[in-house]
Amino acid sequence: MEEKKVRVRYAPSPTGFLHIGGARSALFNYLFAKKYNGQIIFRIEDTDIERNVPGGEKSQYDDLRWLGIDPDESPYEPNEKYAPYRQMERLDIYRQYAEELVRRGDAYYCYCTNEELEIRKEEQLNNGVKAYKYDRKCLNATKEQIEAYKKEGRKPCIRIKLHDHEKIEFDDLVRGKVTFSSDDLGGDFVIMKSNGIPTYNFAVVIDDHLMEITHVLRGEEHLSNTPKQIAIYRMFNWEPPKFGHMTIIVNQNGKKLSKRDNNILQFMSQYRDLGYLPEAIVNFILLLGWTPDSNKEIFSMDEAKEEFDPKRLSTSPSMFDQQKMTWTNAQYIRRLDDARYLEFIKPFMGKALDLSKYDDKTLLDIALLYKDEIGCGNDIIAPLTNIISPSEVEGEEEKAMLALDTTPKVFKALIEELNELKEVNPENIKQVFKNVQNAIGVKGKALYMPVRLALTGVSHGIELVNIIKILGKEEVIARLSK
Ligand code: GLU
């Protein structure tokens, strides 16, 4: 028999930007597909219509592509055999399958209203049941009752008719054998809502089956959905895909990462805006739930494709450590060649400097000063801004240095020398200071410190030549003249 081609999917709800957990699911599915020469599908699960946000789908898609995770099929690159890729465009398909289950007696229409359900739930709980289950009232309804409901204008939903006492077992790719009983699934759950929109558990089965998905790798929060989905596969006599549930991502206090926790940056777009490199994020996320069999910490996407092994997906929660993310990013920044580094860092420099005043060579010289120090692009803004907009001189010692009676002479001589200067480079600046020293006989600290203080307001920092480069000759002369 021919081996089935591996097909996996990343199936977000378009409820917001690409989140770290979503990016992790997408990455692992992508690596899984690549490892087995398979395909990855980007599918939109937009049936929870109140939660959809405009632009949610496109931004997720764009962020994925930015990370280097290119789906083989998506709403933007459909394969006609499987399209459409948005669930809200597939409502007819779900309806047909749901009606098929009704015809076979595996599902039934339910006319109960929410208010009625609430009352009976309350009753059940008062009678001491631990977990509420739908009481199958409509399964046992007479024809007359149903006619009466219809006359009232009630619109039914469709509920699955679960088999009683059925063992549902599967081999999870991450956690091994997992066993449930059909009795513990919360009763006959709804598969089609009365508004004609399927529930997640139903739509996902129909789609995974029709799209020939072979493996489902998703977050642990879906573990309890899997037996419900398998129950549906069984009713259709379809072979379920293999499932793997990745462990939750926790914060440094061991708490599950919450999208509402604003202390942690969780969205890919936030990292992009701060100057994190996509390849660094991929590397970081790779190690968020997967352990290589060596101590290696830096993986390119190609190496990740090569070495990824689903058997090594972690079974304990993965801790999201923002410092580690920044460390990883710093490693990647250091590895950029000059051209890429400049292209990457320029927009951030532009938040501190007027870029039109500099040529690329000067910008690169300045940027290289910080290359080994920054954790992300954004980190270059503050030190440059401090030079462009210096603070007032503070501290007694500093003020005393500025007040030396040699200082005006130093500034005057320096201004004259700078006026003659053709190019700011280390040799020329060294020569300039040598000339000043020879002309007025001031040297050492009394020569350099007042200049540094007049230019930046502080007594430490990068080399004077670089400060002059950043400020430009005219600005240096202006500051000294003041
Ligand atoms: N739309 C679901 C989610 O965003 C996907 C779950 C699945 O992969 O089955 O969580």
Tab-separated table of C-alpha atoms and ligand atoms in Angstrom:
chain	number	residue	atom	x	y	z
A	1	MET	CA	0.000	0.000	0.000
A	2	GLU	CA	1.172	3.452	-0.813
A	3	GLU	CA	2.329	5.547	2.180
A	4	LYS	CA	0.105	8.537	2.742
A	5	LYS	CA	1.749	11.837	2.014
A	6	VAL	CA	2.324	13.746	5.235
A	7	ARG	CA	-0.013	16.726	5.474
A	8	VAL	CA	-0.205	18.916	8.538
A	9	ARG	CA	-1.909	22.198	9.247
A	10	TYR	CA	-1.698	25.338	11.264
A	11	ALA	CA	-5.258	26.452	11.852
A	12	PRO	CA	-5.539	29.689	13.774
A	13	SER	CA	-8.660	31.570	14.638
A	14	PRO	CA	-8.243	35.075	13.261
A	15	THR	CA	-8.795	36.635	16.660
A	16	GLY	CA	-5.598	38.660	16.818
A	17	PHE	CA	-1.941	38.835	15.969
A	18	LEU	CA	0.357	35.832	15.776
A	19	HIS	CA	1.114	34.844	19.335
A	20	ILE	CA	4.117	32.948	20.639
A	21	GLY	CA	2.035	29.793	21.218
A	22	GLY	CA	0.608	29.957	17.718
A	23	ALA	CA	4.022	30.569	16.230
A	24	ARG	CA	5.294	27.512	18.063
A	25	SER	CA	2.490	25.309	16.727
A	26	ALA	CA	3.096	26.642	13.244
A	27	LEU	CA	6.844	26.092	13.452
A	28	PHE	CA	6.621	22.529	14.713
A	29	ASN	CA	4.046	21.621	12.115
A	30	TYR	CA	6.231	23.191	9.465
A	31	LEU	CA	9.333	21.317	10.615
A	32	PHE	CA	7.351	18.119	10.807
A	33	ALA	CA	6.120	18.581	7.246
A	34	LYS	CA	9.605	19.378	5.977
A	35	LYS	CA	11.151	16.451	7.776
A	36	TYR	CA	8.802	13.999	6.095
A	37	ASN	CA	8.676	15.715	2.749
A	38	GLY	CA	5.111	16.672	3.379
A	39	GLN	CA	2.934	19.730	3.129
A	40	ILE	CA	1.681	22.306	5.566
A	41	ILE	CA	-1.671	23.951	5.213
A	42	PHE	CA	-2.718	27.300	6.634
A	43	ARG	CA	-6.420	27.093	7.461
A	44	ILE	CA	-8.586	29.741	9.020
A	45	GLU	CA	-10.932	28.664	11.813
A	46	ASP	CA	-13.194	31.663	11.840
A	47	THR	CA	-16.437	30.157	13.085
A	48	ASP	CA	-16.333	32.010	16.383
A	49	ILE	CA	-17.505	35.062	14.525
A	50	GLU	CA	-17.749	37.450	17.448
A	51	ARG	CA	-14.083	36.962	18.222
A	52	ASN	CA	-12.738	37.481	14.701
A	53	VAL	CA	-10.848	40.712	14.224
A	54	PRO	CA	-10.417	42.477	10.897
A	55	GLY	CA	-6.917	41.913	9.585
A	56	GLY	CA	-6.346	39.033	12.025
A	57	GLU	CA	-5.969	36.500	9.251
A	58	LYS	CA	-3.629	38.505	7.046
A	59	SER	CA	-1.376	39.621	9.868
A	60	GLN	CA	-1.022	36.030	11.050
A	61	TYR	CA	-0.177	34.934	7.556
A	62	ASP	CA	2.322	37.746	7.045
A	63	ASP	CA	3.995	37.117	10.385
A	64	LEU	CA	4.364	33.445	9.550
A	65	ARG	CA	5.982	34.278	6.243
A	66	TRP	CA	8.220	36.763	8.020
A	67	LEU	CA	9.409	33.946	10.275
A	68	GLY	CA	10.179	31.849	7.210
A	69	ILE	CA	7.227	29.518	7.680
A	70	ASP	CA	5.747	29.331	4.198
A	71	PRO	CA	2.579	27.275	3.930
A	72	ASP	CA	2.089	25.085	0.874
A	73	GLU	CA	-1.621	25.845	0.802
A	74	SER	CA	-3.639	28.702	2.230
A	75	PRO	CA	-6.465	31.049	1.260
A	76	TYR	CA	-3.807	32.868	-0.784
A	77	GLU	CA	-2.383	29.796	-2.447
A	78	PRO	CA	-5.294	27.385	-2.639
A	79	ASN	CA	-5.223	23.888	-4.005
A	80	GLU	CA	-8.599	23.485	-5.699
A	81	LYS	CA	-8.855	19.943	-4.443
A	82	TYR	CA	-9.063	21.157	-0.851
A	83	ALA	CA	-10.265	24.755	-1.036
A	84	PRO	CA	-11.752	26.844	0.446
A	85	TYR	CA	-9.478	27.312	3.433
A	86	ARG	CA	-11.715	29.508	5.545
A	87	GLN	CA	-14.277	27.622	7.580
A	88	MET	CA	-16.955	30.256	7.126
A	89	GLU	CA	-16.738	29.538	3.397
A	90	ARG	CA	-17.386	25.847	4.031
A	91	LEU	CA	-20.700	25.991	5.859
A	92	ASP	CA	-22.531	23.923	3.229
A	93	ILE	CA	-19.995	21.164	3.579
A	94	TYR	CA	-20.452	20.927	7.342
A	95	ARG	CA	-24.223	20.991	7.016
A	96	GLN	CA	-24.207	18.093	4.580
A	97	TYR	CA	-22.061	15.956	6.848
A	98	ALA	CA	-24.072	16.847	9.931
A	99	GLU	CA	-27.289	15.904	8.138
A	100	GLU	CA	-25.711	12.645	7.103
A	101	LEU	CA	-25.095	11.837	10.756
A	102	VAL	CA	-28.696	12.709	11.556
A	103	ARG	CA	-29.932	10.372	8.811
A	104	ARG	CA	-27.843	7.571	10.218
A	105	GLY	CA	-29.062	8.143	13.740
A	106	ASP	CA	-25.656	9.312	14.989
A	107	ALA	CA	-26.843	12.855	15.587
A	108	TYR	CA	-30.157	14.566	16.283
A	109	TYR	CA	-31.858	17.915	16.219
A	110	CYS	CA	-32.198	19.623	19.540
A	111	TYR	CA	-34.761	22.363	20.106
A	112	CYS	CA	-34.014	23.136	23.742
A	113	THR	CA	-33.486	26.804	24.444
A	114	ASN	CA	-30.589	28.091	26.488
A	115	GLU	CA	-32.965	29.047	29.277
A	116	GLU	CA	-34.401	25.533	29.424
A	117	LEU	CA	-30.932	24.035	29.399
A	118	GLU	CA	-29.856	26.302	32.247
A	119	ILE	CA	-32.792	25.258	34.407
A	120	ARG	CA	-32.180	21.565	33.833
A	121	LYS	CA	-28.484	21.948	34.405
A	122	GLU	CA	-29.217	23.586	37.735
A	123	GLU	CA	-31.518	20.695	38.609
A	124	GLN	CA	-28.898	18.124	37.747
A	125	LEU	CA	-26.295	19.855	39.836
A	126	ASN	CA	-28.727	20.173	42.750
A	127	ASN	CA	-29.332	16.454	42.500
A	128	GLY	CA	-25.669	15.857	43.128
A	129	VAL	CA	-24.275	15.065	39.653
A	130	LYS	CA	-20.655	16.152	39.388
A	131	ALA	CA	-20.529	17.008	35.727
A	132	TYR	CA	-23.542	18.243	33.819
A	133	LYS	CA	-24.563	16.396	30.682
A	134	TYR	CA	-27.254	17.142	28.187
A	135	ASP	CA	-30.206	14.964	29.236
A	136	ARG	CA	-31.144	13.827	25.721
A	137	LYS	CA	-34.560	15.338	25.998
A	138	CYS	CA	-34.744	15.985	22.255
A	139	LEU	CA	-33.355	12.564	21.366
A	140	ASN	CA	-36.460	11.150	22.929
A	141	ALA	CA	-38.867	13.835	21.782
A	142	THR	CA	-42.057	12.700	20.052
A	143	LYS	CA	-42.991	13.816	16.555
A	144	GLU	CA	-45.749	15.991	18.049
A	145	GLN	CA	-43.334	17.787	20.384
A	146	ILE	CA	-40.993	18.481	17.514
A	147	GLU	CA	-43.828	19.803	15.388
A	148	ALA	CA	-44.829	22.054	18.249
A	149	TYR	CA	-41.274	23.414	18.591
A	150	LYS	CA	-41.168	24.107	14.881
A	151	LYS	CA	-44.484	25.917	15.055
A	152	GLU	CA	-43.045	28.098	17.796
A	153	GLY	CA	-40.347	29.009	15.339
A	154	ARG	CA	-37.521	27.386	17.288
A	155	LYS	CA	-34.382	26.746	15.261
A	156	PRO	CA	-32.661	23.516	16.198
A	157	CYS	CA	-29.013	22.785	16.711
A	158	ILE	CA	-27.593	19.359	15.951
A	159	ARG	CA	-26.105	17.219	18.696
A	160	ILE	CA	-23.954	14.176	18.260
A	161	LYS	CA	-25.338	11.006	19.800
A	162	LEU	CA	-22.385	9.665	21.703
A	163	HIS	CA	-22.045	5.943	22.252
A	164	ASP	CA	-22.206	4.987	25.899
A	165	HIS	CA	-19.209	3.485	27.706
A	166	GLU	CA	-16.959	3.601	24.696
A	167	LYS	CA	-13.233	3.587	25.232
A	168	ILE	CA	-11.434	6.237	23.202
A	169	GLU	CA	-7.726	5.762	23.097
A	170	PHE	CA	-4.962	7.252	21.019
A	171	ASP	CA	-1.205	7.292	20.873
A	172	ASP	CA	-0.161	10.871	21.413
A	173	LEU	CA	3.071	11.788	19.626
A	174	VAL	CA	4.206	13.685	22.730
A	175	ARG	CA	2.661	11.936	25.696
A	176	GLY	CA	2.120	8.348	24.584
A	177	LYS	CA	-1.099	6.459	25.184
A	178	VAL	CA	-4.029	8.597	26.292
A	179	THR	CA	-7.359	7.044	27.234
A	180	PHE	CA	-10.811	8.567	27.656
A	181	SER	CA	-14.309	7.207	28.011
A	182	SER	CA	-17.169	8.514	25.900
A	183	ASP	CA	-19.039	8.859	29.192
A	184	ASP	CA	-16.694	11.661	30.238
A	185	LEU	CA	-17.102	13.958	27.266
A	186	GLY	CA	-19.795	16.106	28.789
A	187	GLY	CA	-22.682	14.406	27.017
A	188	ASP	CA	-24.068	14.785	23.507
A	189	PHE	CA	-22.281	17.911	22.421
A	190	VAL	CA	-23.456	20.312	19.748
A	191	ILE	CA	-21.907	19.901	16.312
A	192	MET	CA	-23.991	22.478	14.415
A	193	LYS	CA	-25.361	25.530	16.101
A	194	SER	CA	-28.868	26.709	15.351
A	195	ASN	CA	-27.426	29.541	13.239
A	196	GLY	CA	-25.943	27.008	10.826
A	197	ILE	CA	-22.354	27.448	12.010
A	198	PRO	CA	-20.504	24.311	13.084
A	199	THR	CA	-18.734	24.042	16.403
A	200	TYR	CA	-14.954	23.826	16.447
A	201	ASN	CA	-14.877	20.092	17.210
A	202	PHE	CA	-17.055	19.247	14.240
A	203	ALA	CA	-15.570	21.587	11.659
A	204	VAL	CA	-12.042	20.532	12.530
A	205	VAL	CA	-12.824	16.852	11.913
A	206	ILE	CA	-14.544	17.472	8.607
A	207	ASP	CA	-11.716	19.698	7.435
A	208	ASP	CA	-8.883	17.518	8.665
A	209	HIS	CA	-10.476	14.572	6.931
A	210	LEU	CA	-11.295	16.301	3.644
A	211	MET	CA	-7.936	18.040	3.555
A	212	GLU	CA	-6.241	14.700	4.133
A	213	ILE	CA	-4.402	15.830	7.234
A	214	THR	CA	-2.221	13.032	8.550
A	215	HIS	CA	-0.826	14.591	11.732
A	216	VAL	CA	-2.249	17.157	14.122
A	217	LEU	CA	0.292	18.867	16.315
A	218	ARG	CA	-1.324	21.417	18.573
A	219	GLY	CA	-1.320	22.822	22.067
A	220	GLU	CA	-2.159	20.854	25.171
A	221	GLU	CA	-5.293	22.934	25.699
A	222	HIS	CA	-6.864	20.870	22.926
A	223	LEU	CA	-6.179	17.498	24.558
A	224	SER	CA	-9.704	17.222	25.934
A	225	ASN	CA	-11.142	17.989	22.488
A	226	THR	CA	-9.371	15.082	20.861
A	227	PRO	CA	-11.639	12.274	22.174
A	228	LYS	CA	-14.662	14.241	20.971
A	229	GLN	CA	-13.078	14.519	17.561
A	230	ILE	CA	-12.173	10.833	17.514
A	231	ALA	CA	-15.775	9.989	18.383
A	232	ILE	CA	-16.836	11.868	15.263
A	233	TYR	CA	-14.228	10.126	13.100
A	234	ARG	CA	-15.588	6.810	14.283
A	235	MET	CA	-19.135	7.714	13.346
A	236	PHE	CA	-18.037	8.433	9.820
A	237	ASN	CA	-15.762	5.405	9.730
A	238	TRP	CA	-12.871	7.664	8.916
A	239	GLU	CA	-9.337	7.043	10.028
A	240	PRO	CA	-8.281	9.823	12.433
A	241	PRO	CA	-4.947	11.544	11.963
A	242	LYS	CA	-2.154	11.048	14.496
A	243	PHE	CA	-2.318	13.564	17.306
A	244	GLY	CA	0.413	15.244	19.301
A	245	HIS	CA	-0.237	17.786	22.037
A	246	MET	CA	2.548	20.158	22.905
A	247	THR	CA	2.960	21.172	26.505
A	248	ILE	CA	1.808	24.537	27.711
A	249	ILE	CA	4.095	27.545	27.721
A	250	VAL	CA	4.508	29.060	31.173
A	251	ASN	CA	5.959	32.304	32.438
A	252	GLN	CA	8.853	32.494	34.870
A	253	ASN	CA	6.510	31.947	37.799
A	254	GLY	CA	5.349	28.695	36.269
A	255	LYS	CA	1.957	30.145	35.315
A	256	LYS	CA	0.431	29.438	31.919
A	257	LEU	CA	1.173	32.316	29.594
A	258	SER	CA	-1.893	34.461	29.277
A	259	LYS	CA	-2.433	36.623	26.219
A	260	ARG	CA	-3.662	39.292	28.561
A	261	ASP	CA	-0.423	39.446	30.527
A	262	ASN	CA	1.052	42.696	29.328
A	263	ASN	CA	4.300	42.229	31.236
A	264	ILE	CA	5.450	39.767	28.644
A	265	LEU	CA	5.736	40.490	24.979
A	266	GLN	CA	3.923	37.649	23.293
A	267	PHE	CA	3.185	38.729	19.783
A	268	MET	CA	5.532	38.322	16.851
A	269	SER	CA	4.759	41.814	15.624
A	270	GLN	CA	5.979	43.271	18.926
A	271	TYR	CA	9.283	41.515	18.507
A	272	ARG	CA	9.609	42.569	14.905
A	273	ASP	CA	8.976	46.177	15.877
A	274	LEU	CA	11.618	46.006	18.596
A	275	GLY	CA	14.239	44.675	16.224
A	276	TYR	CA	14.273	40.959	16.771
A	277	LEU	CA	15.422	38.923	13.814
A	278	PRO	CA	13.045	36.285	12.487
A	279	GLU	CA	15.751	33.634	12.455
A	280	ALA	CA	16.491	34.338	16.129
A	281	ILE	CA	12.834	34.020	17.050
A	282	VAL	CA	12.571	30.746	15.168
A	283	ASN	CA	15.635	29.478	16.999
A	284	PHE	CA	14.204	30.515	20.344
A	285	ILE	CA	10.782	29.019	19.690
A	286	LEU	CA	12.363	25.805	18.461
A	287	LEU	CA	13.856	25.299	21.905
A	288	LEU	CA	10.553	26.167	23.531
A	289	GLY	CA	9.221	22.688	23.655
A	290	TRP	CA	11.834	20.709	21.831
A	291	THR	CA	15.200	19.467	23.061
A	292	PRO	CA	18.027	18.695	20.693
A	293	ASP	CA	20.169	15.704	21.553
A	294	SER	CA	23.267	17.883	21.909
A	295	ASN	CA	24.040	21.090	23.796
A	296	LYS	CA	23.735	23.071	20.627
A	297	GLU	CA	21.775	26.279	21.115
A	298	ILE	CA	21.973	27.995	17.768
A	299	PHE	CA	20.005	26.457	14.907
A	300	SER	CA	19.331	27.874	11.500
A	301	MET	CA	15.982	26.980	9.958
A	302	ASP	CA	17.780	24.525	7.681
A	303	GLU	CA	19.493	22.862	10.618
A	304	ALA	CA	16.193	22.761	12.451
A	305	LYS	CA	14.558	21.034	9.477
A	306	GLU	CA	17.411	18.585	9.406
A	307	GLU	CA	17.542	17.791	13.104
A	308	PHE	CA	13.931	18.154	14.214
A	309	ASP	CA	12.625	14.939	15.685
A	310	PRO	CA	9.083	14.893	17.077
A	311	LYS	CA	10.146	12.258	19.589
A	312	ARG	CA	12.086	14.950	21.389
A	313	LEU	CA	9.150	17.291	21.931
A	314	SER	CA	9.172	18.043	25.630
A	315	THR	CA	6.699	16.521	27.994
A	316	SER	CA	7.025	19.137	30.711
A	317	PRO	CA	5.886	22.755	30.459
A	318	SER	CA	8.162	25.069	28.497
A	319	MET	CA	9.239	28.206	30.242
A	320	PHE	CA	9.158	31.402	28.266
A	321	ASP	CA	12.249	33.333	29.251
A	322	GLN	CA	12.388	36.715	27.587
A	323	GLN	CA	16.045	37.176	28.537
A	324	LYS	CA	16.928	33.989	26.734
A	325	MET	CA	15.068	35.299	23.706
A	326	THR	CA	17.089	38.506	23.818
A	327	TRP	CA	20.308	36.569	24.292
A	328	THR	CA	19.470	34.468	21.242
A	329	ASN	CA	18.689	37.585	19.244
A	330	ALA	CA	21.998	39.152	20.258
A	331	GLN	CA	23.825	36.080	18.955
A	332	TYR	CA	22.114	36.486	15.626
A	333	ILE	CA	22.778	40.207	15.423
A	334	ARG	CA	26.480	39.559	15.949
A	335	ARG	CA	26.511	37.119	13.073
A	336	LEU	CA	25.046	39.531	10.538
A	337	ASP	CA	27.447	40.691	7.869
A	338	ASP	CA	27.929	44.431	7.473
A	339	ALA	CA	25.415	44.875	4.700
A	340	ARG	CA	22.608	43.013	6.451
A	341	TYR	CA	23.438	44.581	9.785
A	342	LEU	CA	23.207	48.066	8.339
A	343	GLU	CA	19.943	47.300	6.578
A	344	PHE	CA	18.518	45.878	9.803
A	345	ILE	CA	19.722	48.613	12.145
A	346	LYS	CA	19.162	51.698	9.997
A	347	PRO	CA	15.465	52.152	10.837
A	348	PHE	CA	16.319	52.077	14.531
A	349	MET	CA	19.157	54.554	14.103
A	350	GLY	CA	16.659	56.703	12.296
A	351	LYS	CA	14.712	57.054	15.534
A	352	ALA	CA	17.680	58.858	17.059
A	353	LEU	CA	19.498	60.411	14.102
A	354	ASP	CA	18.527	62.353	11.023
A	355	LEU	CA	19.690	59.707	8.566
A	356	SER	CA	19.911	62.132	5.670
A	357	LYS	CA	22.929	63.740	7.329
A	358	TYR	CA	25.057	60.616	7.082
A	359	ASP	CA	26.404	58.408	4.356
A	360	ASP	CA	26.125	54.638	4.709
A	361	LYS	CA	29.774	54.223	5.576
A	362	THR	CA	29.463	56.611	8.514
A	363	LEU	CA	26.228	54.970	9.641
A	364	LEU	CA	27.858	51.576	9.532
A	365	ASP	CA	30.860	52.835	11.505
A	366	ILE	CA	28.521	54.166	14.158
A	367	ALA	CA	26.321	51.063	14.160
A	368	LEU	CA	29.290	48.746	14.504
A	369	LEU	CA	30.159	50.441	17.791
A	370	TYR	CA	27.050	48.895	19.301
A	371	LYS	CA	26.835	45.616	17.440
A	372	ASP	CA	28.173	43.500	20.294
A	373	GLU	CA	26.163	45.308	22.912
A	374	ILE	CA	22.594	45.415	21.725
A	375	GLY	CA	20.017	42.703	22.406
A	376	CYS	CA	17.648	44.064	19.778
A	377	GLY	CA	17.573	46.876	17.243
A	378	ASN	CA	15.708	49.135	19.602
A	379	ASP	CA	18.647	49.095	22.030
A	380	ILE	CA	20.669	51.345	19.770
A	381	ILE	CA	18.233	54.247	20.092
A	382	ALA	CA	18.967	55.296	23.671
A	383	PRO	CA	22.756	55.636	23.470
A	384	LEU	CA	22.499	57.553	20.193
A	385	THR	CA	19.780	59.771	21.567
A	386	ASN	CA	21.910	60.502	24.624
A	387	ILE	CA	24.613	61.804	22.348
A	388	ILE	CA	22.264	63.788	20.134
A	389	SER	CA	20.378	65.276	23.076
A	390	PRO	CA	22.907	65.408	25.906
A	391	SER	CA	22.006	65.857	29.534
A	392	GLU	CA	23.140	68.863	31.584
A	393	VAL	CA	26.564	68.433	33.189
A	394	GLU	CA	26.114	67.212	36.740
A	395	GLY	CA	28.602	66.404	39.529
A	396	GLU	CA	31.112	68.669	41.204
A	397	GLU	CA	34.160	67.098	39.606
A	398	GLU	CA	32.650	67.413	36.123
A	399	LYS	CA	31.676	71.017	36.661
A	400	ALA	CA	35.182	71.773	37.907
A	401	MET	CA	36.705	70.241	34.779
A	402	LEU	CA	34.548	72.451	32.587
A	403	ALA	CA	35.458	75.494	34.635
A	404	LEU	CA	39.238	75.069	34.225
A	405	ASP	CA	40.747	78.318	32.970
A	406	THR	CA	42.418	76.382	30.150
A	407	THR	CA	39.075	75.156	28.833
A	408	PRO	CA	38.117	78.188	26.691
A	409	LYS	CA	41.534	78.038	25.061
A	410	VAL	CA	41.118	74.330	24.354
A	411	PHE	CA	37.729	74.862	22.744
A	412	LYS	CA	38.923	77.789	20.665
A	413	ALA	CA	41.939	75.900	19.336
A	414	LEU	CA	39.887	72.836	18.693
A	415	ILE	CA	37.273	74.763	16.741
A	416	GLU	CA	40.020	76.204	14.558
A	417	GLU	CA	41.481	72.766	13.916
A	418	LEU	CA	38.062	71.253	13.172
A	419	ASN	CA	37.315	73.987	10.682
A	420	GLU	CA	40.306	72.797	8.708
A	421	LEU	CA	39.394	69.115	8.976
A	422	LYS	CA	38.422	67.284	5.776
A	423	GLU	CA	37.350	63.885	7.157
A	424	VAL	CA	36.492	62.554	10.612
A	425	ASN	CA	38.510	59.418	11.172
A	426	PRO	CA	40.629	58.145	14.096
A	427	GLU	CA	43.979	59.284	12.627
A	428	ASN	CA	42.745	62.765	11.787
A	429	ILE	CA	41.138	63.300	15.171
A	430	LYS	CA	44.293	62.109	16.940
A	431	GLN	CA	46.227	64.632	14.896
A	432	VAL	CA	43.752	67.393	15.697
A	433	PHE	CA	44.190	66.889	19.422
A	434	LYS	CA	47.971	66.681	19.016
A	435	ASN	CA	47.924	70.027	17.211
A	436	VAL	CA	45.799	71.596	19.947
A	437	GLN	CA	48.156	70.226	22.610
A	438	ASN	CA	51.190	71.642	20.807
A	439	ALA	CA	49.570	75.011	20.197
A	440	ILE	CA	48.380	75.755	23.741
A	441	GLY	CA	50.327	73.335	25.919
A	442	VAL	CA	47.297	71.641	27.550
A	443	LYS	CA	47.229	67.836	27.586
A	444	GLY	CA	45.653	64.712	29.120
A	445	LYS	CA	42.483	64.982	31.133
A	446	ALA	CA	42.425	68.781	31.023
A	447	LEU	CA	42.359	68.526	27.252
A	448	TYR	CA	39.914	65.687	26.617
A	449	MET	CA	37.459	65.798	29.507
A	450	PRO	CA	36.032	69.298	28.990
A	451	VAL	CA	35.465	68.429	25.326
A	452	ARG	CA	33.646	65.223	26.198
A	453	LEU	CA	31.530	67.030	28.784
A	454	ALA	CA	30.672	69.867	26.440
A	455	LEU	CA	29.626	67.393	23.759
A	456	THR	CA	27.727	64.772	25.757
A	457	GLY	CA	27.190	66.082	29.286
A	458	VAL	CA	28.771	62.983	30.829
A	459	SER	CA	32.334	61.937	31.598
A	460	HIS	CA	32.247	58.444	30.079
A	461	GLY	CA	31.092	56.770	26.898
A	462	ILE	CA	32.292	55.855	23.462
A	463	GLU	CA	35.468	57.320	22.008
A	464	LEU	CA	35.564	60.979	21.137
A	465	VAL	CA	36.198	60.306	17.483
A	466	ASN	CA	32.935	58.394	17.330
A	467	ILE	CA	31.037	61.066	19.166
A	468	ILE	CA	32.318	63.586	16.630
A	469	LYS	CA	31.267	61.254	13.842
A	470	ILE	CA	27.763	60.942	15.231
A	471	LEU	CA	27.332	64.654	15.881
A	472	GLY	CA	29.027	65.787	12.720
A	473	LYS	CA	31.660	68.499	12.569
A	474	GLU	CA	29.254	71.453	12.476
A	475	GLU	CA	27.308	70.312	15.512
A	476	VAL	CA	30.576	69.723	17.436
A	477	ILE	CA	31.723	73.240	16.627
A	478	ALA	CA	28.328	74.626	17.637
A	479	ARG	CA	28.412	72.822	20.970
A	480	LEU	CA	31.977	73.941	21.708
A	481	SER	CA	31.131	77.530	20.803
A	482	LYS	CA	28.360	77.573	23.372
B	1	GLU	N1	-8.389	27.051	15.776
B	1	GLU	C1	-7.804	26.277	16.811
B	1	GLU	C2	-7.005	27.209	17.713
B	1	GLU	O1	-6.703	28.315	17.305
B	1	GLU	C3	-6.914	25.204	16.214
B	1	GLU	C4	-6.927	23.990	17.006
B	1	GLU	C5	-6.394	22.803	16.246
B	1	GLU	O2	-5.254	22.854	15.838
B	1	GLU	O3	-7.137	21.849	16.093
B	1	GLU	O4	-6.692	26.874	18.817
